[in-house]
Coordinates of C-alpha atoms in Angstrom, one line a residue:
Chain A
M1 CA 65.6 79.2 98.0
P2 CA 63.5 79.3 101.2
K3 CA 65.7 77.1 103.2
L4 CA 68.6 79.5 102.8
R5 CA 66.5 82.4 103.8
M6 CA 65.4 80.6 106.9
T7 CA 68.9 79.8 108.2
G8 CA 69.9 83.3 107.2
R9 CA 72.9 85.3 106.4
G10 CA 75.3 83.4 108.6
L11 CA 75.0 80.3 106.5
W12 CA 75.4 82.3 103.3
I13 CA 78.5 84.0 104.6
T14 CA 79.9 80.6 105.7
I15 CA 79.3 79.1 102.2
L16 CA 81.2 82.0 100.7
I17 CA 84.1 82.1 103.1
V18 CA 84.9 78.5 104.0
P19 CA 86.2 77.1 100.6
P20 CA 88.8 79.8 100.0
L21 CA 89.7 79.7 103.7
V22 CA 90.4 76.0 103.4
F23 CA 92.7 76.5 100.5
V24 CA 94.8 79.1 102.2
A25 CA 94.8 77.2 105.5
L26 CA 95.8 73.9 103.9
F27 CA 98.3 75.1 101.3
I28 CA 99.9 78.2 102.9
V29 CA 99.4 78.4 106.6
Y30 CA 99.8 74.7 107.4
P31 CA 103.0 74.2 105.4
I32 CA 104.6 77.4 106.8
V33 CA 103.8 76.3 110.4
S34 CA 104.9 72.8 109.6
A35 CA 108.2 74.0 108.2
F36 CA 109.0 75.3 111.7
A37 CA 108.0 72.1 113.3
Y38 CA 110.0 69.9 110.9
A39 CA 113.2 71.8 111.8
F40 CA 113.2 70.3 115.3
F41 CA 113.2 66.7 114.2
D42 CA 115.7 64.3 112.9
W43 CA 114.7 63.0 109.4
Q44 CA 115.5 59.7 107.7
G45 CA 114.6 60.4 104.1
L46 CA 110.8 61.0 104.1
R47 CA 110.4 59.6 107.6
R48 CA 110.4 61.7 110.7
G49 CA 112.6 60.6 113.5
E50 CA 113.1 61.8 117.0
F51 CA 112.8 65.3 118.4
V52 CA 116.3 66.9 118.4
G53 CA 115.6 70.4 119.6
L54 CA 117.9 73.0 118.0
D55 CA 120.4 70.5 116.7
N56 CA 119.6 71.1 113.0
F57 CA 119.9 74.9 113.5
W58 CA 123.2 74.4 115.3
T59 CA 124.5 72.2 112.5
V60 CA 123.8 74.5 109.6
L61 CA 125.1 77.5 111.5
F62 CA 128.2 76.2 113.3
V63 CA 129.3 72.8 112.1
E64 CA 131.6 72.4 109.2
P65 CA 131.2 72.0 106.2
Y66 CA 127.7 73.4 106.6
R67 CA 128.9 76.5 108.3
S68 CA 131.1 77.5 105.3
W69 CA 128.3 76.7 102.9
T70 CA 125.9 78.8 104.8
I71 CA 128.2 81.7 105.0
N72 CA 129.2 81.4 101.3
A73 CA 125.6 81.3 100.1
F74 CA 124.5 84.1 102.5
S75 CA 127.3 86.4 101.5
H76 CA 126.3 85.9 97.8
N77 CA 122.7 86.9 98.6
I78 CA 124.0 90.0 100.2
I79 CA 126.0 90.9 97.1
V80 CA 123.0 90.2 94.9
F81 CA 120.8 92.3 97.0
F82 CA 123.0 95.4 97.0
A83 CA 123.9 95.0 93.3
L84 CA 120.3 94.8 92.3
M85 CA 119.5 97.7 94.6
V86 CA 121.7 99.8 92.4
L87 CA 121.2 98.1 89.0
Q88 CA 117.5 97.3 89.2
N89 CA 116.0 99.9 91.5
G90 CA 118.5 102.7 90.9
L91 CA 118.3 102.3 87.1
G92 CA 114.5 101.9 87.5
F93 CA 114.3 105.3 89.2
I94 CA 116.3 107.0 86.5
L95 CA 114.2 105.3 83.8
A96 CA 111.0 106.3 85.5
Y97 CA 112.1 109.9 85.7
A98 CA 113.0 109.9 82.0
L99 CA 109.6 108.3 81.1
W100 CA 107.8 110.7 83.4
R101 CA 108.8 113.7 81.3
E102 CA 106.8 112.2 78.4
L103 CA 109.4 112.9 75.7
P104 CA 108.6 111.7 72.2
G105 CA 108.3 107.9 72.1
A106 CA 107.7 107.6 75.8
R107 CA 104.8 105.2 75.4
F108 CA 106.9 102.9 73.2
H109 CA 109.7 103.0 75.7
R110 CA 107.4 102.1 78.5
V111 CA 106.1 99.1 76.7
A112 CA 109.6 98.0 75.9
V113 CA 111.0 98.4 79.4
F114 CA 108.3 96.1 80.9
L115 CA 108.5 93.5 78.1
P116 CA 111.2 91.3 79.8
V117 CA 109.2 91.3 83.0
V118 CA 106.4 89.2 81.5
L119 CA 108.9 86.5 80.3
S120 CA 109.4 83.4 82.3
T121 CA 112.7 83.4 84.3
I122 CA 113.5 80.1 82.6
I123 CA 113.5 81.7 79.2
V124 CA 115.6 84.6 80.4
A125 CA 118.1 82.3 82.0
Y126 CA 118.6 80.1 79.0
L127 CA 118.7 83.1 76.7
F128 CA 121.6 84.6 78.7
K129 CA 123.3 81.3 79.1
L130 CA 123.4 81.0 75.3
F131 CA 124.5 84.6 74.9
L132 CA 127.3 84.1 77.4
H133 CA 128.7 80.9 75.9
P134 CA 132.5 81.2 75.7
L135 CA 132.8 80.2 72.0
F136 CA 129.5 80.8 70.3
G137 CA 127.8 83.3 72.5
V138 CA 126.9 86.7 71.0
V139 CA 128.6 88.5 73.9
N140 CA 132.1 87.2 73.1
I141 CA 131.5 87.3 69.4
S142 CA 130.6 91.0 69.6
L143 CA 133.6 91.8 71.7
K144 CA 135.8 90.2 69.1
G145 CA 133.9 92.0 66.4
I146 CA 134.6 95.4 67.8
G147 CA 138.3 94.7 68.5
L148 CA 137.9 94.0 72.2
G149 CA 138.7 90.3 71.8
W150 CA 140.9 90.4 74.9
M151 CA 137.8 91.0 77.0
A152 CA 136.1 87.9 75.8
Q153 CA 136.0 85.2 78.5
P154 CA 134.1 82.3 79.9
W155 CA 131.6 84.5 81.8
L156 CA 129.8 81.7 83.5
G157 CA 132.7 79.4 83.8
Q158 CA 135.0 81.3 86.2
G159 CA 134.4 82.5 89.8
G160 CA 135.1 86.2 89.2
T161 CA 132.4 86.8 86.6
A162 CA 129.8 84.1 87.1
L163 CA 127.8 85.7 89.9
W164 CA 127.9 89.1 88.2
S165 CA 126.6 87.6 84.9
L166 CA 123.6 86.2 86.8
I167 CA 123.0 89.6 88.5
I168 CA 123.0 91.4 85.2
A169 CA 120.6 88.9 83.6
Q170 CA 118.3 89.3 86.6
A171 CA 118.5 93.1 86.4
W172 CA 117.7 93.0 82.6
H173 CA 114.7 90.7 83.4
M174 CA 113.2 92.8 86.2
V175 CA 114.2 96.5 85.8
G176 CA 110.9 97.3 84.3
F177 CA 109.0 96.5 87.5
P178 CA 110.5 99.2 89.7
T179 CA 110.5 101.6 86.8
L180 CA 106.8 101.4 86.4
V181 CA 106.1 101.5 90.1
F182 CA 108.3 104.6 90.5
L183 CA 106.6 106.1 87.4
A184 CA 103.2 105.6 88.9
G185 CA 104.4 107.3 92.1
M186 CA 105.7 110.3 90.1
Q187 CA 102.5 110.6 88.1
R188 CA 100.6 111.0 91.4
I189 CA 102.6 114.1 92.4
P190 CA 100.2 117.1 92.1
G191 CA 101.0 119.6 89.4
E192 CA 100.8 122.5 91.8
I193 CA 103.7 121.2 93.9
L194 CA 105.8 121.0 90.8
D195 CA 104.8 124.5 89.7
A196 CA 105.7 125.8 93.1
V197 CA 109.1 124.2 92.9
R198 CA 109.7 125.6 89.5
M199 CA 109.4 129.0 91.0
E200 CA 111.9 128.2 93.7
T201 CA 114.7 126.5 91.8
E202 CA 116.0 125.8 88.3
S203 CA 118.1 122.9 89.5
E204 CA 117.0 119.5 88.4
W205 CA 119.0 117.9 91.1
V206 CA 117.3 119.9 93.9
K207 CA 113.9 119.0 92.3
I208 CA 114.7 115.3 92.3
T209 CA 116.2 115.1 95.7
K210 CA 114.0 117.5 97.6
V211 CA 110.6 117.0 95.9
V212 CA 110.3 113.9 93.6
W213 CA 112.2 111.4 95.7
P214 CA 110.4 112.2 99.0
L215 CA 107.1 112.1 97.3
V216 CA 107.7 108.7 95.7
A217 CA 108.9 107.3 99.0
P218 CA 105.9 104.9 99.3
S219 CA 106.8 103.3 96.0
A220 CA 110.4 103.1 97.1
T221 CA 109.4 101.2 100.3
I222 CA 107.5 98.7 98.2
V223 CA 110.1 98.1 95.6
F224 CA 112.8 97.8 98.3
T225 CA 110.9 95.2 100.2
L226 CA 110.0 93.2 97.2
L227 CA 113.6 93.3 96.0
F228 CA 114.8 92.2 99.4
V229 CA 112.4 89.2 99.6
G230 CA 113.2 88.3 95.9
A231 CA 116.9 88.5 96.4
F232 CA 116.9 86.2 99.4
N233 CA 114.9 83.5 97.9
W234 CA 116.4 83.7 94.5
F235 CA 116.4 80.3 92.9
E236 CA 115.3 79.8 89.3
L237 CA 117.8 82.0 87.5
P238 CA 120.9 80.7 89.2
Y239 CA 119.5 77.1 89.0
I240 CA 119.3 77.3 85.2
M241 CA 122.4 79.5 84.5
A242 CA 124.8 78.0 87.0
G243 CA 123.3 74.7 88.2
L244 CA 122.1 73.4 91.5
D245 CA 125.7 73.4 92.9
G246 CA 126.3 77.1 92.3
S247 CA 129.1 76.3 89.9
P248 CA 131.9 77.0 89.3
F249 CA 133.1 76.0 92.8
G250 CA 130.1 77.5 94.6
S251 CA 130.8 81.0 93.3
T252 CA 127.2 81.4 92.4
D253 CA 125.7 79.5 95.3
V254 CA 122.8 81.3 97.0
L255 CA 120.5 80.4 99.9
G256 CA 117.7 79.2 97.6
L257 CA 120.0 76.7 95.8
Y258 CA 121.7 75.6 99.1
F259 CA 118.3 75.1 100.8
Y260 CA 116.9 73.1 97.9
R261 CA 120.0 71.0 97.6
T262 CA 120.1 70.2 101.3
A263 CA 116.4 69.3 101.4
F264 CA 116.0 67.3 98.1
G265 CA 119.6 66.3 97.4
N266 CA 121.4 66.3 94.1
V267 CA 123.3 63.9 92.0
S268 CA 126.8 64.8 93.2
S269 CA 126.3 65.0 97.0
G270 CA 123.5 62.4 97.2
Q271 CA 122.5 63.8 100.5
Q272 CA 118.9 64.6 101.3
D273 CA 118.0 65.9 104.7
F274 CA 114.6 67.4 105.5
G275 CA 115.7 68.4 109.0
L276 CA 118.7 70.5 108.0
G277 CA 116.7 71.8 105.0
S278 CA 113.8 72.9 107.2
A279 CA 116.2 74.6 109.6
L280 CA 117.7 76.5 106.7
A281 CA 114.2 77.4 105.5
V282 CA 113.2 78.7 109.0
L283 CA 116.3 80.8 109.3
I284 CA 115.8 82.3 105.8
F285 CA 112.1 82.8 106.6
L286 CA 112.9 84.6 109.9
F287 CA 115.6 86.7 108.3
I288 CA 113.3 87.8 105.5
A289 CA 110.4 88.5 107.8
V290 CA 112.4 90.5 110.3
I291 CA 114.4 92.6 107.8
A292 CA 111.3 93.1 105.6
G293 CA 109.5 94.2 108.7
V294 CA 112.2 96.6 109.6
I295 CA 112.5 98.0 106.1
T296 CA 108.8 98.6 106.0
T297 CA 108.4 100.2 109.4
R298 CA 111.6 102.3 109.1
L299 CA 110.9 103.6 105.7
R300 CA 107.2 104.2 106.5
A301 CA 108.3 106.2 109.6
R302 CA 110.6 108.3 107.4
E303 CA 107.8 108.8 104.8
I304 CA 105.7 110.4 107.5
Q305 CA 108.6 112.7 108.6
L306 CA 109.0 113.9 105.1
Chain B
M1 CA 105.5 129.8 74.4
S2 CA 103.8 126.5 73.4
A3 CA 101.1 124.8 75.3
A4 CA 103.7 122.5 76.8
A5 CA 105.0 125.4 78.8
N6 CA 101.8 125.4 80.8
T7 CA 102.0 121.8 81.9
Y8 CA 104.1 120.9 84.9
Y9 CA 107.1 119.8 82.8
D10 CA 109.9 122.2 83.3
R11 CA 110.8 123.5 79.8
R12 CA 112.6 126.7 80.8
G13 CA 116.3 127.4 81.2
I14 CA 116.8 126.8 77.5
M15 CA 120.4 125.3 77.4
G16 CA 119.9 123.2 80.5
T17 CA 116.5 121.9 79.5
L18 CA 117.6 120.9 76.0
G19 CA 120.6 119.1 77.4
R20 CA 118.6 117.5 80.1
D21 CA 115.8 116.1 77.9
G22 CA 118.4 115.2 75.3
L23 CA 120.3 113.1 77.9
L24 CA 117.1 111.5 79.2
Q25 CA 116.0 110.7 75.6
I26 CA 119.4 109.0 75.0
I27 CA 119.0 107.0 78.2
L28 CA 115.6 105.8 77.1
I29 CA 116.6 104.9 73.6
A30 CA 119.7 103.0 74.9
N31 CA 117.6 101.2 77.4
T32 CA 115.0 100.2 74.9
I33 CA 117.7 98.8 72.6
I34 CA 119.1 96.8 75.5
M35 CA 115.6 95.5 76.4
L36 CA 114.7 94.5 72.9
A37 CA 118.0 93.3 71.5
P38 CA 118.1 89.9 73.3
I39 CA 114.5 89.2 72.3
V40 CA 115.2 90.2 68.7
I41 CA 118.3 88.1 68.5
M42 CA 116.4 85.2 69.9
V43 CA 113.7 85.4 67.3
F44 CA 116.2 85.9 64.5
S45 CA 118.2 82.9 65.6
A46 CA 115.1 80.8 65.7
F47 CA 115.0 81.1 61.9
K48 CA 118.6 80.2 61.3
T49 CA 120.6 77.0 61.1
T50 CA 123.2 76.4 63.8
P51 CA 126.1 77.3 61.5
Q52 CA 124.4 80.5 60.5
I53 CA 123.9 81.4 64.2
F54 CA 127.6 80.9 64.8
Q55 CA 128.8 82.7 61.7
S56 CA 126.5 85.7 61.7
P57 CA 124.6 86.0 64.9
F58 CA 123.2 89.4 64.2
A59 CA 122.2 89.0 60.5
I60 CA 118.5 89.3 59.7
P61 CA 117.3 85.9 58.4
D62 CA 114.8 85.6 55.6
F63 CA 112.3 83.8 57.8
T64 CA 111.9 81.0 55.4
H65 CA 113.9 78.5 57.3
V66 CA 111.3 76.9 59.6
G67 CA 113.1 73.5 60.0
N68 CA 113.7 74.3 63.7
F69 CA 110.1 74.8 64.4
L70 CA 109.1 71.7 62.5
K71 CA 111.5 69.7 64.5
I72 CA 110.0 71.0 67.7
W73 CA 106.5 70.4 66.5
T74 CA 107.1 66.8 65.3
Q75 CA 110.0 65.5 67.4
T76 CA 109.5 66.8 70.9
N77 CA 106.9 67.0 73.6
F78 CA 106.6 70.7 73.2
L79 CA 102.9 70.8 72.4
R80 CA 102.2 68.6 75.3
Y81 CA 104.0 71.0 77.7
L82 CA 102.1 73.9 76.2
L83 CA 98.8 72.1 76.7
N84 CA 99.7 71.2 80.2
S85 CA 100.5 74.8 81.0
F86 CA 97.1 75.9 79.6
V87 CA 95.3 73.3 81.7
V88 CA 97.1 74.1 85.0
T89 CA 97.0 77.8 84.5
G90 CA 93.4 77.8 83.3
A91 CA 92.1 75.6 86.2
S92 CA 94.0 77.7 88.7
M93 CA 92.7 80.9 87.4
V94 CA 89.1 79.7 87.5
L95 CA 89.5 78.6 91.1
I96 CA 91.4 81.8 92.1
L97 CA 88.8 84.1 90.6
T98 CA 85.8 82.1 91.9
L99 CA 87.1 81.6 95.4
G100 CA 88.7 85.0 95.6
T101 CA 85.5 86.7 94.6
M102 CA 83.5 84.7 97.1
A103 CA 85.8 85.6 100.0
A104 CA 86.2 89.2 99.0
Y105 CA 82.4 89.5 98.6
A106 CA 81.7 88.1 102.0
I107 CA 84.4 90.3 103.7
G108 CA 83.7 93.5 101.7
R109 CA 79.9 93.3 101.6
Y110 CA 78.8 91.9 105.0
Q111 CA 79.6 92.9 108.5
F112 CA 80.1 89.9 110.7
T113 CA 82.3 89.0 113.7
G114 CA 85.8 88.0 112.8
S115 CA 85.7 89.6 109.3
T116 CA 88.9 91.6 110.0
F117 CA 90.6 88.5 111.4
I118 CA 89.6 86.5 108.3
L119 CA 90.9 89.3 106.0
M120 CA 94.2 89.2 108.0
F121 CA 94.3 85.5 107.6
F122 CA 94.1 85.8 103.9
L123 CA 96.7 88.5 103.8
A124 CA 99.1 86.6 106.0
G125 CA 102.0 85.4 104.0
L126 CA 101.5 87.9 101.3
T127 CA 105.2 88.6 101.1
L128 CA 106.6 85.5 102.7
P129 CA 107.9 83.2 100.0
L130 CA 105.9 79.9 100.0
K131 CA 109.0 78.4 98.2
L132 CA 110.6 78.0 101.6
A133 CA 107.7 75.8 102.8
I134 CA 108.3 73.4 100.0
I135 CA 109.3 70.4 102.2
P136 CA 105.9 70.4 104.1
L137 CA 104.1 71.1 100.9
F138 CA 105.9 68.1 99.3
M139 CA 104.9 65.9 102.2
L140 CA 101.3 67.2 102.1
M141 CA 101.0 66.4 98.4
R142 CA 102.4 63.0 99.0
D143 CA 99.8 62.4 101.8
L144 CA 97.0 63.6 99.5
S145 CA 98.4 61.2 96.8
I146 CA 98.6 64.0 94.3
L147 CA 102.4 64.2 93.8
N148 CA 103.1 63.8 90.1
N149 CA 99.6 65.0 89.4
Q150 CA 98.5 68.4 88.0
L151 CA 96.1 68.9 91.0
S152 CA 99.1 69.5 93.2
L153 CA 100.1 72.5 91.1
I154 CA 96.5 73.8 90.7
F155 CA 96.0 73.7 94.5
V156 CA 99.2 75.5 95.3
Y157 CA 98.7 78.1 92.7
T158 CA 95.1 78.7 93.8
A159 CA 96.2 79.1 97.4
M160 CA 99.1 81.4 96.3
G161 CA 96.8 83.5 94.2
L162 CA 94.1 84.0 96.8
P163 CA 95.8 86.6 99.1
T164 CA 96.4 89.2 96.3
T165 CA 93.0 88.5 94.8
V166 CA 91.2 88.9 98.1
F167 CA 93.2 92.0 98.8
I168 CA 92.5 93.7 95.5
M169 CA 88.9 92.6 95.3
T170 CA 87.9 93.4 98.9
G171 CA 89.1 97.0 98.4
F172 CA 87.2 97.2 95.2
I173 CA 83.9 95.6 96.4
R174 CA 83.8 98.0 99.4
T175 CA 83.6 101.0 97.1
L176 CA 80.5 99.7 95.3
P177 CA 77.3 101.6 96.1
N178 CA 74.7 100.1 98.4
E179 CA 71.6 101.4 96.6
L180 CA 71.2 98.7 94.0
E181 CA 71.7 96.0 96.6
D182 CA 69.2 97.6 99.0
A183 CA 66.6 98.0 96.2
A184 CA 67.0 94.4 95.2
R185 CA 66.7 93.2 98.8
M186 CA 63.4 95.2 99.1
D187 CA 62.1 93.4 96.1
G188 CA 62.8 90.1 97.8
A189 CA 65.9 88.9 95.9
S190 CA 68.0 86.3 97.8
E191 CA 71.5 87.1 98.8
A192 CA 72.9 84.7 96.2
R193 CA 70.8 86.3 93.5
I194 CA 72.0 89.8 94.6
M195 CA 75.6 88.7 94.4
W196 CA 75.3 86.9 91.1
A197 CA 73.0 89.2 89.1
I198 CA 73.7 92.6 90.6
M199 CA 77.1 92.8 92.2
L200 CA 79.2 90.5 90.1
P201 CA 78.9 92.4 86.8
L202 CA 80.2 95.4 88.6
V203 CA 83.2 93.6 90.0
R204 CA 84.6 92.7 86.6
P205 CA 87.3 95.4 86.3
A206 CA 88.8 94.2 89.6
M207 CA 88.7 90.6 88.4
V208 CA 90.7 91.5 85.3
I209 CA 93.4 93.2 87.4
A210 CA 93.5 90.3 89.9
G211 CA 93.5 87.8 86.9
I212 CA 96.5 89.4 85.2
Q213 CA 98.4 89.7 88.5
N214 CA 98.1 86.0 88.9
V215 CA 98.2 84.6 85.5
V216 CA 101.7 85.7 84.6
P217 CA 103.5 84.2 87.6
I218 CA 101.5 81.0 87.3
W219 CA 102.1 80.6 83.6
N220 CA 105.8 81.2 84.2
D221 CA 106.3 79.2 87.3
F222 CA 109.1 76.6 87.3
F223 CA 109.7 75.9 91.0
F224 CA 106.6 73.9 92.0
P225 CA 106.5 71.7 88.9
L226 CA 110.2 71.0 89.5
V227 CA 109.4 69.5 92.9
F228 CA 105.9 68.0 92.3
I229 CA 106.0 66.7 88.7
Q230 CA 108.3 63.9 87.5
N231 CA 106.3 62.4 84.6
D232 CA 107.4 64.0 81.3
D233 CA 103.8 63.9 80.0
L234 CA 102.6 66.2 82.8
K235 CA 105.3 68.8 82.7
T236 CA 104.4 72.5 82.2
L237 CA 106.1 74.7 79.6
P238 CA 108.9 76.2 81.8
Q239 CA 109.7 72.8 83.2
G240 CA 109.5 71.1 79.9
L241 CA 111.8 73.7 78.4
T242 CA 114.6 72.4 80.7
T243 CA 114.2 68.9 79.4
F244 CA 114.1 70.2 75.9
M245 CA 117.2 72.4 76.3
G246 CA 119.0 69.4 77.8
E247 CA 118.3 67.3 74.7
Y248 CA 119.4 69.7 72.0
T249 CA 122.5 71.2 73.5
T250 CA 124.4 71.3 70.3
D251 CA 121.5 72.3 67.9
W252 CA 121.3 76.0 68.7
G253 CA 118.8 76.7 66.0
V254 CA 116.3 74.4 67.7
L255 CA 117.2 75.8 71.1
F256 CA 116.4 79.4 70.0
S257 CA 113.2 78.2 68.3
G258 CA 112.1 76.5 71.5
L259 CA 112.8 79.7 73.5
T260 CA 111.0 81.8 70.9
L261 CA 108.0 79.4 70.8
S262 CA 107.8 79.5 74.6
A263 CA 108.0 83.3 74.8
A264 CA 105.7 84.0 71.9
P265 CA 102.3 83.5 73.5
I266 CA 102.9 85.8 76.4
I267 CA 104.8 88.4 74.3
L268 CA 101.9 88.6 71.8
I269 CA 99.3 89.0 74.6
Y270 CA 101.4 91.6 76.3
I271 CA 101.9 93.6 73.1
V272 CA 98.1 93.6 72.5
L273 CA 97.1 94.3 76.1
S274 CA 100.2 96.1 77.5
K275 CA 98.2 98.7 79.3
Q276 CA 96.1 96.1 81.2
F277 CA 99.2 94.0 81.8
I278 CA 101.2 96.8 83.3
A279 CA 98.2 97.9 85.5
G280 CA 97.6 94.4 86.6
M281 CA 101.1 93.4 87.4
T282 CA 102.0 96.6 89.3
S283 CA 98.7 97.2 91.0
G284 CA 99.6 95.5 94.3
A285 CA 102.7 97.7 94.5
V286 CA 101.2 101.0 93.4
K287 CA 98.3 101.1 95.8

């Protein structure tokens, strides 16, 4: 290819870099930037109306009934985040620690703990929806079978238990992920350090809190950040298990559902508003970006101290 | 003392150690049962009739009742959904790996002005959820006239897969030795030939990692088809599953068979390639 040689490396690099750049620019950067722009306009269905400044933001934050919906969904996301922090990441840490000791069967347990992670959320959501069925679901049938029939209830059908059912299904689905990230972190701890600690103390607790935990801090930063981002744009599992309205009575509504409903509408409300939807998207975006940034820098700083 | 005592596992303090490891072993076994039970019940139920599922949900079936599967095979669009998922995932993966390798190769192998900026550009939005930009994406696909067309999914998945792929592969490509390349250049090989014949074969391990990291979320994605695809003949498996579950609400045998059939391909591949899967899916977080 003499022609290529003549025009040189510059052209070759351009050929390599431009097509992928176009994809990212067109389908990631442009939509994200546009989402911000859209939020400042009034929308009539798919048609953009006039510039309305911060009106859309004002509406979703301070005007009823949007204000209550926003607060309701947001508060559920916070519950989800903290619950998953304990159930998913906390349990993940314990499981990682158990796997790390390489007890008999550790390899099998490792494969098993990650198995649900590869399943589609839709499969997991339907599976749990069927299991939690008030009459025919295995959960209530087993409770009755072991003489705890009084505990059987319509798990997804009442406000008090619906959100928690979703959280447990989510934790079951994803617990393998933090487990294996923590495990990888533990496996990188040098043997000499552990030998030194063994001389110093017999206490498992001291070993975990003073040695293992600080040394897996980089893994912790990553799983915390990913959980945070995941919890605040949670959509598929509540959508399938509880429906787009966050039923019953909004008790399972989260920002993802609320945003989707506001933007694309649903059968019962019939409303579709790209302006309000975009304002919500921007607020969720900013919230995630700011907090994820804080988590990362704060925890990174702490890692260095340790 | 056994050889195990020389490893870094603390096996001293007899009483405490036994109790400790025993407790951890119990935790692991309990957890594995909790992880596997739902999947096992799902597969068992797929081979039962609806009354059998209600009467004895935990009984082991004899696996001869395949009526549910036949029903799915002959009466639903299930095969079509499966095929669509293959097409969309396959096309996206080809594009991701081709374009991702191109970009990573340029950034990792050549020094040029703006290469750091371009890398940053690719990494931008690595954690920000693209889901929240769905309104502009929807409008964009409409303007490109590819709403209700599999291209819309392929394009979005490709763009979504590029950041992680470029990230993983740039790091890997930078570690490759220069000697081979220099020798080839002395022999007068073109840049394209150097990349294709010399460097690419070396990059394969990173491509496998990047491939696994992208293939699972793309195969499993539900959100983008939900917004972009209306036509039932174009639906992917997770999206088609919702249609299917809606049609058979009372026939639980068929419901469980549908879930089992949807889960089977990825479970089987995972069991065979669990090591690569785990490495691939956690690689971004472990680095």
